[in-house]
mmCIF file with all atom_site columns, C-alpha atoms in Angstrom:
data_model
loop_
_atom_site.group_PDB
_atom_site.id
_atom_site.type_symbol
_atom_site.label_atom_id
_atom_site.label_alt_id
_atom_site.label_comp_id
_atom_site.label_asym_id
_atom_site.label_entity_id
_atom_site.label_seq_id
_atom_site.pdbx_PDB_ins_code
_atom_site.Cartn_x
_atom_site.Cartn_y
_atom_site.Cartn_z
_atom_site.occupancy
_atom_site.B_iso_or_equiv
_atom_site.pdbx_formal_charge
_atom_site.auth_seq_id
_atom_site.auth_comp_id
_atom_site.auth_asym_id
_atom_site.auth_atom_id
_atom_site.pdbx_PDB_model_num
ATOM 1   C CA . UNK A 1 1   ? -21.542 53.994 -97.221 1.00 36.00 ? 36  UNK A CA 1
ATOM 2   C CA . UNK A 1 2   ? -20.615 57.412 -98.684 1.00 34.00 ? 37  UNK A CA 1
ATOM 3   C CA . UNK A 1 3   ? -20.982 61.022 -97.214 1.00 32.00 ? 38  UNK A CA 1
ATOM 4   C CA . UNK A 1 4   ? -23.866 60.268 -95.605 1.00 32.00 ? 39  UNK A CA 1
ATOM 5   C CA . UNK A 1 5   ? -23.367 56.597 -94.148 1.00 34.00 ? 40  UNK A CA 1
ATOM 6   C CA . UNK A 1 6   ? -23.056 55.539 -90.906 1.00 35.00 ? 41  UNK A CA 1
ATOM 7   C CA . UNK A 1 7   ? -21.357 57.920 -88.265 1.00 35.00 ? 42  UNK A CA 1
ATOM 8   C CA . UNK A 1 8   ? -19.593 56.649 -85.265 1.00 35.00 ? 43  UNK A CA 1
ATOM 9   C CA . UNK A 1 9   ? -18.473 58.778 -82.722 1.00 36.00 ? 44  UNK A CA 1
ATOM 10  C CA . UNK A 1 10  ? -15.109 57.112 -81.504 1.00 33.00 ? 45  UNK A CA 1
ATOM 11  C CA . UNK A 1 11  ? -13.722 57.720 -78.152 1.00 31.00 ? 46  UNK A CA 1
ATOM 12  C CA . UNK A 1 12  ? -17.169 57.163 -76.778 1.00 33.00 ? 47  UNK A CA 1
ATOM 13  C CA . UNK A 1 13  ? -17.268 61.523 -76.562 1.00 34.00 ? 48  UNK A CA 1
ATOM 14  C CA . UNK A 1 14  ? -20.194 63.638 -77.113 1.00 36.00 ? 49  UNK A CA 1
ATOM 15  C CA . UNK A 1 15  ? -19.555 67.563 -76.248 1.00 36.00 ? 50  UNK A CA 1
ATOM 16  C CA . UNK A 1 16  ? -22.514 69.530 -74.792 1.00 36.00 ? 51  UNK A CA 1
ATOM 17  C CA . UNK A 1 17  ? -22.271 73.357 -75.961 1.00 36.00 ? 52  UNK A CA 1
ATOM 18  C CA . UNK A 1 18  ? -20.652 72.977 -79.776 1.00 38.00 ? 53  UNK A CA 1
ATOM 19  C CA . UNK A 1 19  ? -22.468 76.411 -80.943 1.00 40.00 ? 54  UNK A CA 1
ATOM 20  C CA . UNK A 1 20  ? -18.994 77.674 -80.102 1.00 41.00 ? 55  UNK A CA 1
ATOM 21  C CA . UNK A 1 21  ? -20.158 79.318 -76.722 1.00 43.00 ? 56  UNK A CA 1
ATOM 22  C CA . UNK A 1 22  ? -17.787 79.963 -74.174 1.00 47.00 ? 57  UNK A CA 1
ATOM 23  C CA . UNK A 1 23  ? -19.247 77.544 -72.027 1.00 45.00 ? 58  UNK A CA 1
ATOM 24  C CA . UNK A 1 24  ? -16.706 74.952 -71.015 1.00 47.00 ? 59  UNK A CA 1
ATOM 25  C CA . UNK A 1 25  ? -17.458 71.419 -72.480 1.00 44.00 ? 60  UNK A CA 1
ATOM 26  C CA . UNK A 1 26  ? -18.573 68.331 -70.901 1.00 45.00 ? 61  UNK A CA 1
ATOM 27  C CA . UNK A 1 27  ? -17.666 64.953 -72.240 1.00 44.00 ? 62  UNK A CA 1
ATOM 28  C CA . UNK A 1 28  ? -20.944 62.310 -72.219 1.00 45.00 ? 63  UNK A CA 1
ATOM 29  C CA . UNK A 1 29  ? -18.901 58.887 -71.680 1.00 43.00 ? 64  UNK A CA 1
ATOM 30  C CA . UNK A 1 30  ? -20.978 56.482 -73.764 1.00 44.00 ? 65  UNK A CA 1
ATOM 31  C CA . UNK A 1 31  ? -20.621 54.647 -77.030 1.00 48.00 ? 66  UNK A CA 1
ATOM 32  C CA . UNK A 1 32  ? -23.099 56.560 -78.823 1.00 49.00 ? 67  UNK A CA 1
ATOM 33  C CA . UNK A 1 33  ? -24.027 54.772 -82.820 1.00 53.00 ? 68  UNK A CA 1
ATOM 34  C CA . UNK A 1 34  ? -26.227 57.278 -84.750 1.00 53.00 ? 69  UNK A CA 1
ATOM 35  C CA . UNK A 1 35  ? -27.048 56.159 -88.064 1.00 55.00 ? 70  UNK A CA 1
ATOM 36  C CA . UNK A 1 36  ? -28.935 58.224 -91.034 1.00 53.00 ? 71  UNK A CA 1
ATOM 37  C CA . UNK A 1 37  ? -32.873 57.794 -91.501 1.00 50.00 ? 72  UNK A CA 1
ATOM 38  C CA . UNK A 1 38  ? -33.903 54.725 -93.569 1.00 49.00 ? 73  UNK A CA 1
ATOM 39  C CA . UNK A 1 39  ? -36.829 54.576 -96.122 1.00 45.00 ? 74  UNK A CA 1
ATOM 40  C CA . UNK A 1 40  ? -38.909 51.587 -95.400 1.00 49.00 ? 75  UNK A CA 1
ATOM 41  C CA . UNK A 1 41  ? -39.377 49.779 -98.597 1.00 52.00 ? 76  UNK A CA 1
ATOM 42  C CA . UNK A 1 42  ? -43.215 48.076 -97.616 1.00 47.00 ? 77  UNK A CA 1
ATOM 43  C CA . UNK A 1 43  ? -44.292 51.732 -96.636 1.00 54.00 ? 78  UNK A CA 1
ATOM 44  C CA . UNK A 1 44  ? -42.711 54.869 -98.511 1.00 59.00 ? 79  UNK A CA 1
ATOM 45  C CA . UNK A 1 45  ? -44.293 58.072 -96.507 1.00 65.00 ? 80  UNK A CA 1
ATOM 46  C CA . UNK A 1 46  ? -42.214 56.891 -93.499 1.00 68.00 ? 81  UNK A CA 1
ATOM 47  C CA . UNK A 1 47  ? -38.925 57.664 -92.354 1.00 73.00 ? 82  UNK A CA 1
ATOM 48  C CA . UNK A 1 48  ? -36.964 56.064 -89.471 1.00 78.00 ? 83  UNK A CA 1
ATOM 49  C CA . UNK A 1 49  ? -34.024 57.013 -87.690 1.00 80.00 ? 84  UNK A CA 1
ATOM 50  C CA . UNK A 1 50  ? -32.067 54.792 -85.192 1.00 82.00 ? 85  UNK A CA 1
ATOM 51  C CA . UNK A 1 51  ? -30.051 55.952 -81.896 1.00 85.00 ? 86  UNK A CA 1
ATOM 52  C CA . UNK A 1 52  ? -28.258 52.914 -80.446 1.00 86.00 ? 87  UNK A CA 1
ATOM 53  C CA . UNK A 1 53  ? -25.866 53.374 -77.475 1.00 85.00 ? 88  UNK A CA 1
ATOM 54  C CA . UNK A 1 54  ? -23.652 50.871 -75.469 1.00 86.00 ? 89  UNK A CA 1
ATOM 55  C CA . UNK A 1 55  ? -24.798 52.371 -72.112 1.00 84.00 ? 90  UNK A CA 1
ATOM 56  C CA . UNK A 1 56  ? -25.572 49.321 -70.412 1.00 87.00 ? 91  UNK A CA 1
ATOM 57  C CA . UNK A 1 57  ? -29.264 49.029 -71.228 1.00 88.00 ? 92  UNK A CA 1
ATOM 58  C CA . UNK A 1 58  ? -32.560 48.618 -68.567 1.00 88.00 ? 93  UNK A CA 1
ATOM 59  C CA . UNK A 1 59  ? -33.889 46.392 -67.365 1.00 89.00 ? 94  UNK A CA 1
ATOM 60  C CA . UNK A 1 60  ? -36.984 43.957 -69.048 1.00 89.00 ? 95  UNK A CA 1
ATOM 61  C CA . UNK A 1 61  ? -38.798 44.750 -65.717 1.00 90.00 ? 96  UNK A CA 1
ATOM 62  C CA . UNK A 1 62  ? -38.915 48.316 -65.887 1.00 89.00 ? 97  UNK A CA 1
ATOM 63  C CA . UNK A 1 63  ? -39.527 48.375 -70.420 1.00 88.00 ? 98  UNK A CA 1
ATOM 64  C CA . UNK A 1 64  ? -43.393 49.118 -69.410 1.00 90.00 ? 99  UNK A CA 1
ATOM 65  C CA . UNK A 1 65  ? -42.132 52.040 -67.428 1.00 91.00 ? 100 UNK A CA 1
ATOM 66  C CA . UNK A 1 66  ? -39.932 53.618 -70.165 1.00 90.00 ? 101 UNK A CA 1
ATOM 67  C CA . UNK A 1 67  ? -42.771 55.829 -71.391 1.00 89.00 ? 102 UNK A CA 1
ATOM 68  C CA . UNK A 1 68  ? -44.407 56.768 -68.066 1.00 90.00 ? 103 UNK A CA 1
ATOM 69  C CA . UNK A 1 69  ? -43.770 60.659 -67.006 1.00 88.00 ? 104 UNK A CA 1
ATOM 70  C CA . UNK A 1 70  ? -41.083 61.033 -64.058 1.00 87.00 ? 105 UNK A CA 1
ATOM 71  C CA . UNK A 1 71  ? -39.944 57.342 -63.840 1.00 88.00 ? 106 UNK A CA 1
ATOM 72  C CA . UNK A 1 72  ? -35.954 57.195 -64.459 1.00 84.00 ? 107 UNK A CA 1
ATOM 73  C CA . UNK A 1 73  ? -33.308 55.315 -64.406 1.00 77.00 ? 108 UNK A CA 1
ATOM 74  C CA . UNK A 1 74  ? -30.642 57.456 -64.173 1.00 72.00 ? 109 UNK A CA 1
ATOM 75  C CA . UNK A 1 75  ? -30.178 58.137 -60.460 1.00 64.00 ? 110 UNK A CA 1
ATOM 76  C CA . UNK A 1 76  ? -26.738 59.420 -58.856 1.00 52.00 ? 111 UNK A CA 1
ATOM 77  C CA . UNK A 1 77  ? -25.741 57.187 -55.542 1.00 47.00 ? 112 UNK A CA 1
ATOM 78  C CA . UNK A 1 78  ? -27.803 59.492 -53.841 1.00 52.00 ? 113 UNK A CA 1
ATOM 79  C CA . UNK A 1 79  ? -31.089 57.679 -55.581 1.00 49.00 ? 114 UNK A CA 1
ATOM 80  C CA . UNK A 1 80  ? -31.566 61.801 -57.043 1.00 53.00 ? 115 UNK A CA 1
ATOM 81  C CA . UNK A 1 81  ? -31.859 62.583 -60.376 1.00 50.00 ? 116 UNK A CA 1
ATOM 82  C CA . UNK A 1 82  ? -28.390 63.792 -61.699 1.00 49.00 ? 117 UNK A CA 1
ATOM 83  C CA . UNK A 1 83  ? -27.664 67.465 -62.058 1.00 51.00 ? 118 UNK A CA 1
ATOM 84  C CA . UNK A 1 84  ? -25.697 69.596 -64.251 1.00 48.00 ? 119 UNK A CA 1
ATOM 85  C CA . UNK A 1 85  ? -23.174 70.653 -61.697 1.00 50.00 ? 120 UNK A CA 1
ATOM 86  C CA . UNK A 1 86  ? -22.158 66.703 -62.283 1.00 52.00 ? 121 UNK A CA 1
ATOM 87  C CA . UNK A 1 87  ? -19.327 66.237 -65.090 1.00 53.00 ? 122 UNK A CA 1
ATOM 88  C CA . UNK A 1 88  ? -20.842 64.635 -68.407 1.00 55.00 ? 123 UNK A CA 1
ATOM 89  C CA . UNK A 1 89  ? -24.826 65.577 -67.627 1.00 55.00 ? 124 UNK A CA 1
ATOM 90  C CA . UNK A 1 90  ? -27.351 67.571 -69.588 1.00 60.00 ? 125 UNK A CA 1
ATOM 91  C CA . UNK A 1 91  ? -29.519 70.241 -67.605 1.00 63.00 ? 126 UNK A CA 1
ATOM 92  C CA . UNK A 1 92  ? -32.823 68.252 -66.234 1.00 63.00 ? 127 UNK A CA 1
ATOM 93  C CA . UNK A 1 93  ? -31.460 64.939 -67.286 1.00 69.00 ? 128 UNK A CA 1
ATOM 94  C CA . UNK A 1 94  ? -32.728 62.336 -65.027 1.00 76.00 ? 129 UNK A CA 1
ATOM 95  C CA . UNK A 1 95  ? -36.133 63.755 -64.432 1.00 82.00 ? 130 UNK A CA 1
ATOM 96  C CA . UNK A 1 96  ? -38.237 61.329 -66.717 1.00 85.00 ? 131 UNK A CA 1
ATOM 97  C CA . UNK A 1 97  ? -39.317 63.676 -69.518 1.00 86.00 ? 132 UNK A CA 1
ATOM 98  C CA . UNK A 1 98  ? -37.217 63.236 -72.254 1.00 87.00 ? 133 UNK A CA 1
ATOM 99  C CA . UNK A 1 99  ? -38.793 59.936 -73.686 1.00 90.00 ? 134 UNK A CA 1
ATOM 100 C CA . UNK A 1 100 ? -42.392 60.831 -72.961 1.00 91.00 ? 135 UNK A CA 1
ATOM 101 C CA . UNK A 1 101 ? -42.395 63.939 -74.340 1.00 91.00 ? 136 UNK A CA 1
ATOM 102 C CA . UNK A 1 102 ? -39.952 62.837 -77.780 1.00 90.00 ? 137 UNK A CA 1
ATOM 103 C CA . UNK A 1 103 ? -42.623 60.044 -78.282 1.00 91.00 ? 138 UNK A CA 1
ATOM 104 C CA . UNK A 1 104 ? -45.423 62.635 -77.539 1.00 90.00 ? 139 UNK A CA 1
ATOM 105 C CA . UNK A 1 105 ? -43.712 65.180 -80.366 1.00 88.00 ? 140 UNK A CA 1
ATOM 106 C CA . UNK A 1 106 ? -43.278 62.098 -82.763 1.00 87.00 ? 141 UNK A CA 1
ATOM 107 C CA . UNK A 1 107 ? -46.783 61.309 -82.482 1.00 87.00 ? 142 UNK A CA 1
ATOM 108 C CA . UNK A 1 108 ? -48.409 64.604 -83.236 1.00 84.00 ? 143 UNK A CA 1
ATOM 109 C CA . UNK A 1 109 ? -46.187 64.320 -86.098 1.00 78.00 ? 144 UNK A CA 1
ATOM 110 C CA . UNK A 1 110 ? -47.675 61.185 -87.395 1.00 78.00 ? 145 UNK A CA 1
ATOM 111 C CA . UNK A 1 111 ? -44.859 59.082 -86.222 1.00 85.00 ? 146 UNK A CA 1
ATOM 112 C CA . UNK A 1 112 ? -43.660 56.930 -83.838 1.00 89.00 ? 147 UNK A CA 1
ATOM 113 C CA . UNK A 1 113 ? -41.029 56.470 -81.197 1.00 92.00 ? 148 UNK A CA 1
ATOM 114 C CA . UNK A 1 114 ? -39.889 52.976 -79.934 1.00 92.00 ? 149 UNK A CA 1
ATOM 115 C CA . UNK A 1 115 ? -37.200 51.736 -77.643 1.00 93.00 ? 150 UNK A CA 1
ATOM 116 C CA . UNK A 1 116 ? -35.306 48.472 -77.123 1.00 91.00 ? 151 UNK A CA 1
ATOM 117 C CA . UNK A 1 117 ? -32.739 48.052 -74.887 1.00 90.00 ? 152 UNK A CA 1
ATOM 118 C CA . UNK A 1 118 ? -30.385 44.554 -73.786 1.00 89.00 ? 153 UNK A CA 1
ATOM 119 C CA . UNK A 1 119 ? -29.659 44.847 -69.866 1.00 90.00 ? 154 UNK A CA 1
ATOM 120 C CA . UNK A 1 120 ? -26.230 45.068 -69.512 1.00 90.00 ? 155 UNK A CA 1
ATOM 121 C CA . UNK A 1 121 ? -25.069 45.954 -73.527 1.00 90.00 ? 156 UNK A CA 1
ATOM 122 C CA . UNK A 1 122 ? -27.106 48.860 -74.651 1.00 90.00 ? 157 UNK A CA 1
ATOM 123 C CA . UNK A 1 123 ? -30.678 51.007 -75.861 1.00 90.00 ? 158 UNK A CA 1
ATOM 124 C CA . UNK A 1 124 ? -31.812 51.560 -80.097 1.00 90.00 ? 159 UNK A CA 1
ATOM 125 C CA . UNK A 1 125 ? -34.357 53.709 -80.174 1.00 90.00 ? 160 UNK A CA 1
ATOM 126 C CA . UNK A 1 126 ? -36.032 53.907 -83.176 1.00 89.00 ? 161 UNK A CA 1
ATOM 127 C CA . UNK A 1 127 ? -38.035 56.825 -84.302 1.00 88.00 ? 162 UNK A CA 1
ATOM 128 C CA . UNK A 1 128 ? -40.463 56.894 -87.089 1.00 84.00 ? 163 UNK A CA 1
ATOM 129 C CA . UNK A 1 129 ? -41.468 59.821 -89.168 1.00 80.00 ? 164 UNK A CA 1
ATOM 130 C CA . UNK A 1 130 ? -43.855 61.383 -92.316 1.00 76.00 ? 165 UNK A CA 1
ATOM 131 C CA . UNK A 1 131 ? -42.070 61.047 -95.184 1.00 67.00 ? 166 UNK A CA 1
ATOM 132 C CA . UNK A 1 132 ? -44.348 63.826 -97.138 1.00 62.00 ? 167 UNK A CA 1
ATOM 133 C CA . UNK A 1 133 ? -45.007 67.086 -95.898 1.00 56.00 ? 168 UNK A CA 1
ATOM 134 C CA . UNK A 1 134 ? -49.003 66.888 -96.974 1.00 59.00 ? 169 UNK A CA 1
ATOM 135 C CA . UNK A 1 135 ? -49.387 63.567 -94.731 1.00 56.00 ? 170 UNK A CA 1
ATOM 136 C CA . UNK A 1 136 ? -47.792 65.099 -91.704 1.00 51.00 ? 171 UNK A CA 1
ATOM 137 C CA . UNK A 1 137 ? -49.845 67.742 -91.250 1.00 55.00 ? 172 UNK A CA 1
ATOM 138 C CA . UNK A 1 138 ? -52.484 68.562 -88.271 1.00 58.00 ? 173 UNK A CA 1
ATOM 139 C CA . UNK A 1 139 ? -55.339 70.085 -87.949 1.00 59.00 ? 174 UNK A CA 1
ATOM 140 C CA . UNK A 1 140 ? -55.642 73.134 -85.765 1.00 56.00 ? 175 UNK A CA 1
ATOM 141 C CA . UNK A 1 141 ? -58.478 73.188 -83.451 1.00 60.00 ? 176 UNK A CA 1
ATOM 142 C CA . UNK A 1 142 ? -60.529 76.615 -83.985 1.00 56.00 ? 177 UNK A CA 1
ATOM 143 C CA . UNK A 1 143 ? -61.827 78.504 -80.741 1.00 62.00 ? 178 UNK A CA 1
ATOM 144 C CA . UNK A 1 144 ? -63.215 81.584 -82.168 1.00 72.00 ? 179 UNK A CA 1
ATOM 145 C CA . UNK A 1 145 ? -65.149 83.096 -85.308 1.00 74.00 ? 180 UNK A CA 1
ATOM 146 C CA . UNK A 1 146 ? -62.343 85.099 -86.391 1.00 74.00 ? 181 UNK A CA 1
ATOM 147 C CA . UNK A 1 147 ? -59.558 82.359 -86.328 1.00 68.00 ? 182 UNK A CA 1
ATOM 148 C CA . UNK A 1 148 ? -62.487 80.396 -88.054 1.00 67.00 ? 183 UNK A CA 1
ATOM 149 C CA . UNK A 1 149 ? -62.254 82.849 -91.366 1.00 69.00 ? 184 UNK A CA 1
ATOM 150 C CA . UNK A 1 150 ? -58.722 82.036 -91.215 1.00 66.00 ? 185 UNK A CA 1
ATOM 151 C CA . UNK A 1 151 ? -59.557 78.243 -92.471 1.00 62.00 ? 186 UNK A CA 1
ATOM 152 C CA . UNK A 1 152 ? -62.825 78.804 -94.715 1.00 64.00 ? 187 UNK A CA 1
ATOM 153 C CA . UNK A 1 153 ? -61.399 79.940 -97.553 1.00 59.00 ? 188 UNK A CA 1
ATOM 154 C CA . UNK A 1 154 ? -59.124 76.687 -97.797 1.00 56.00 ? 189 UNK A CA 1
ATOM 155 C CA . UNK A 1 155 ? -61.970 74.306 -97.424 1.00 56.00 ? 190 UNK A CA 1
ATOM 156 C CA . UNK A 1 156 ? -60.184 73.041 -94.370 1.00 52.00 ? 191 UNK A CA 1
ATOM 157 C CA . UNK A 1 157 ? -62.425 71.046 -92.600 1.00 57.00 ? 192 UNK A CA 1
ATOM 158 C CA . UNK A 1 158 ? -63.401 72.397 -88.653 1.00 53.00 ? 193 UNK A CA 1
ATOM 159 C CA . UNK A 1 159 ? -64.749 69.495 -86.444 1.00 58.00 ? 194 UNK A CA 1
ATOM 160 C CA . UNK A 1 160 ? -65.183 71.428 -82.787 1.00 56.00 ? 195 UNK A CA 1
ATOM 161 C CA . UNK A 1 161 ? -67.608 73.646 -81.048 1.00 54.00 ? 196 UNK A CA 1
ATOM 162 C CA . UNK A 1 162 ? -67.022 76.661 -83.489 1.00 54.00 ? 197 UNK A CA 1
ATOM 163 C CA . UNK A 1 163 ? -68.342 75.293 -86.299 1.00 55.00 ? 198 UNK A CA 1
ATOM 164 C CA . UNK A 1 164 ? -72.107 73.808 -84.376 1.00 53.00 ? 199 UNK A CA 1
ATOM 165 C CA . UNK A 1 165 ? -72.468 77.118 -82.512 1.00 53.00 ? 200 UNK A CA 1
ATOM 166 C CA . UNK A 1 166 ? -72.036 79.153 -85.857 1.00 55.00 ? 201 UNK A CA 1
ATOM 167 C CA . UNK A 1 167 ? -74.615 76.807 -87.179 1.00 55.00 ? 202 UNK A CA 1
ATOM 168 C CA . UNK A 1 168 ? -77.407 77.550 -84.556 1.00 56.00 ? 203 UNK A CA 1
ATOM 169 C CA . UNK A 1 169 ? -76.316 81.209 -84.785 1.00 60.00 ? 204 UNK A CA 1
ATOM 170 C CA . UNK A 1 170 ? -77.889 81.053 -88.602 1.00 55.00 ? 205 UNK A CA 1
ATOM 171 C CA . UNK A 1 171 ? -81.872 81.671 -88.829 1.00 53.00 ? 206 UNK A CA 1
#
């Protein structure tokens, strides 16, 4: 597989806080299976990278749900989100953001984020990515004239209200 093959993390252990703070650690207890991002052959400018885990899953019944802002699935016995102060959590988790807002970032990106998960065995989520920096780029929307000058000299097209009000502006 060589250097950069598959990596399991044994002792299904994850430590929070490995910058070397002196915060203390907190163990996440799941099987985690991170492997490196693949090439598809069909399409080159992509990139994909796969997170599996052997967490238990979701349901089928709630896989519409996944992507919806503030649903969750993991709630403590008290049917709250789980907080920090609990051993093995991350700050906020819980609080249905994290997959929303990972897809959202993946999209502006020109990519992709997808989940599967088997009730009772596990979640992959897959994420897809621009291969080449000059695909993956975005246009910036322009509000003003000055930020406009900013653009014109690279011929970078401007498709908002800047550019039709500096067009009736001209006589």
């Amino acid at each position: 597989m060589g250097l950069f093959g598959h990596i399991r993390i044994h002792d299904s252990r994850i430590h929070h806080n490995a910058d070397n703070s002196d915060a203390p650690c907190n163990p996440l207890l799941l099987p985690l299976l991170i492997s490196p991002a693949h090439t598809v052959p069909a399409n080159f400018n992509s990139r994909i990278g796969l997170i599996s885990d052997k967490g238990g899953g979701f349901p089928r019944s709630v896989a519409d749900l996944l992507f919806r802002y503030t649903f969750t699935t993991a709630h403590g016995s008290k049917g709250k989100p789980l907080n920090v102060g609990q051993t093995g959590n991350a700050p906020l988790a819980g609080y249905g953001y994290g997959l929303p807002l990972s897809r959202l970032y993946a999209r502006y990106l020109h990519g992709d984020l997808t989940v599967a998960g088997l009730e009772g065995y596990g979640t992959d989520a897959f994420v897809f990515l621009m291969r080449r920096d000059f695909e993956a780029d975005e246009l910036l929307p322009v509000f003003n004239r000055t930020s406009a000058r900013r653009y014109e000299p690279a011929r970078t097209p401007v498709a908002d209200w800047a550019e039709r009000r500096s067009l009736l502006e001209k006589p």
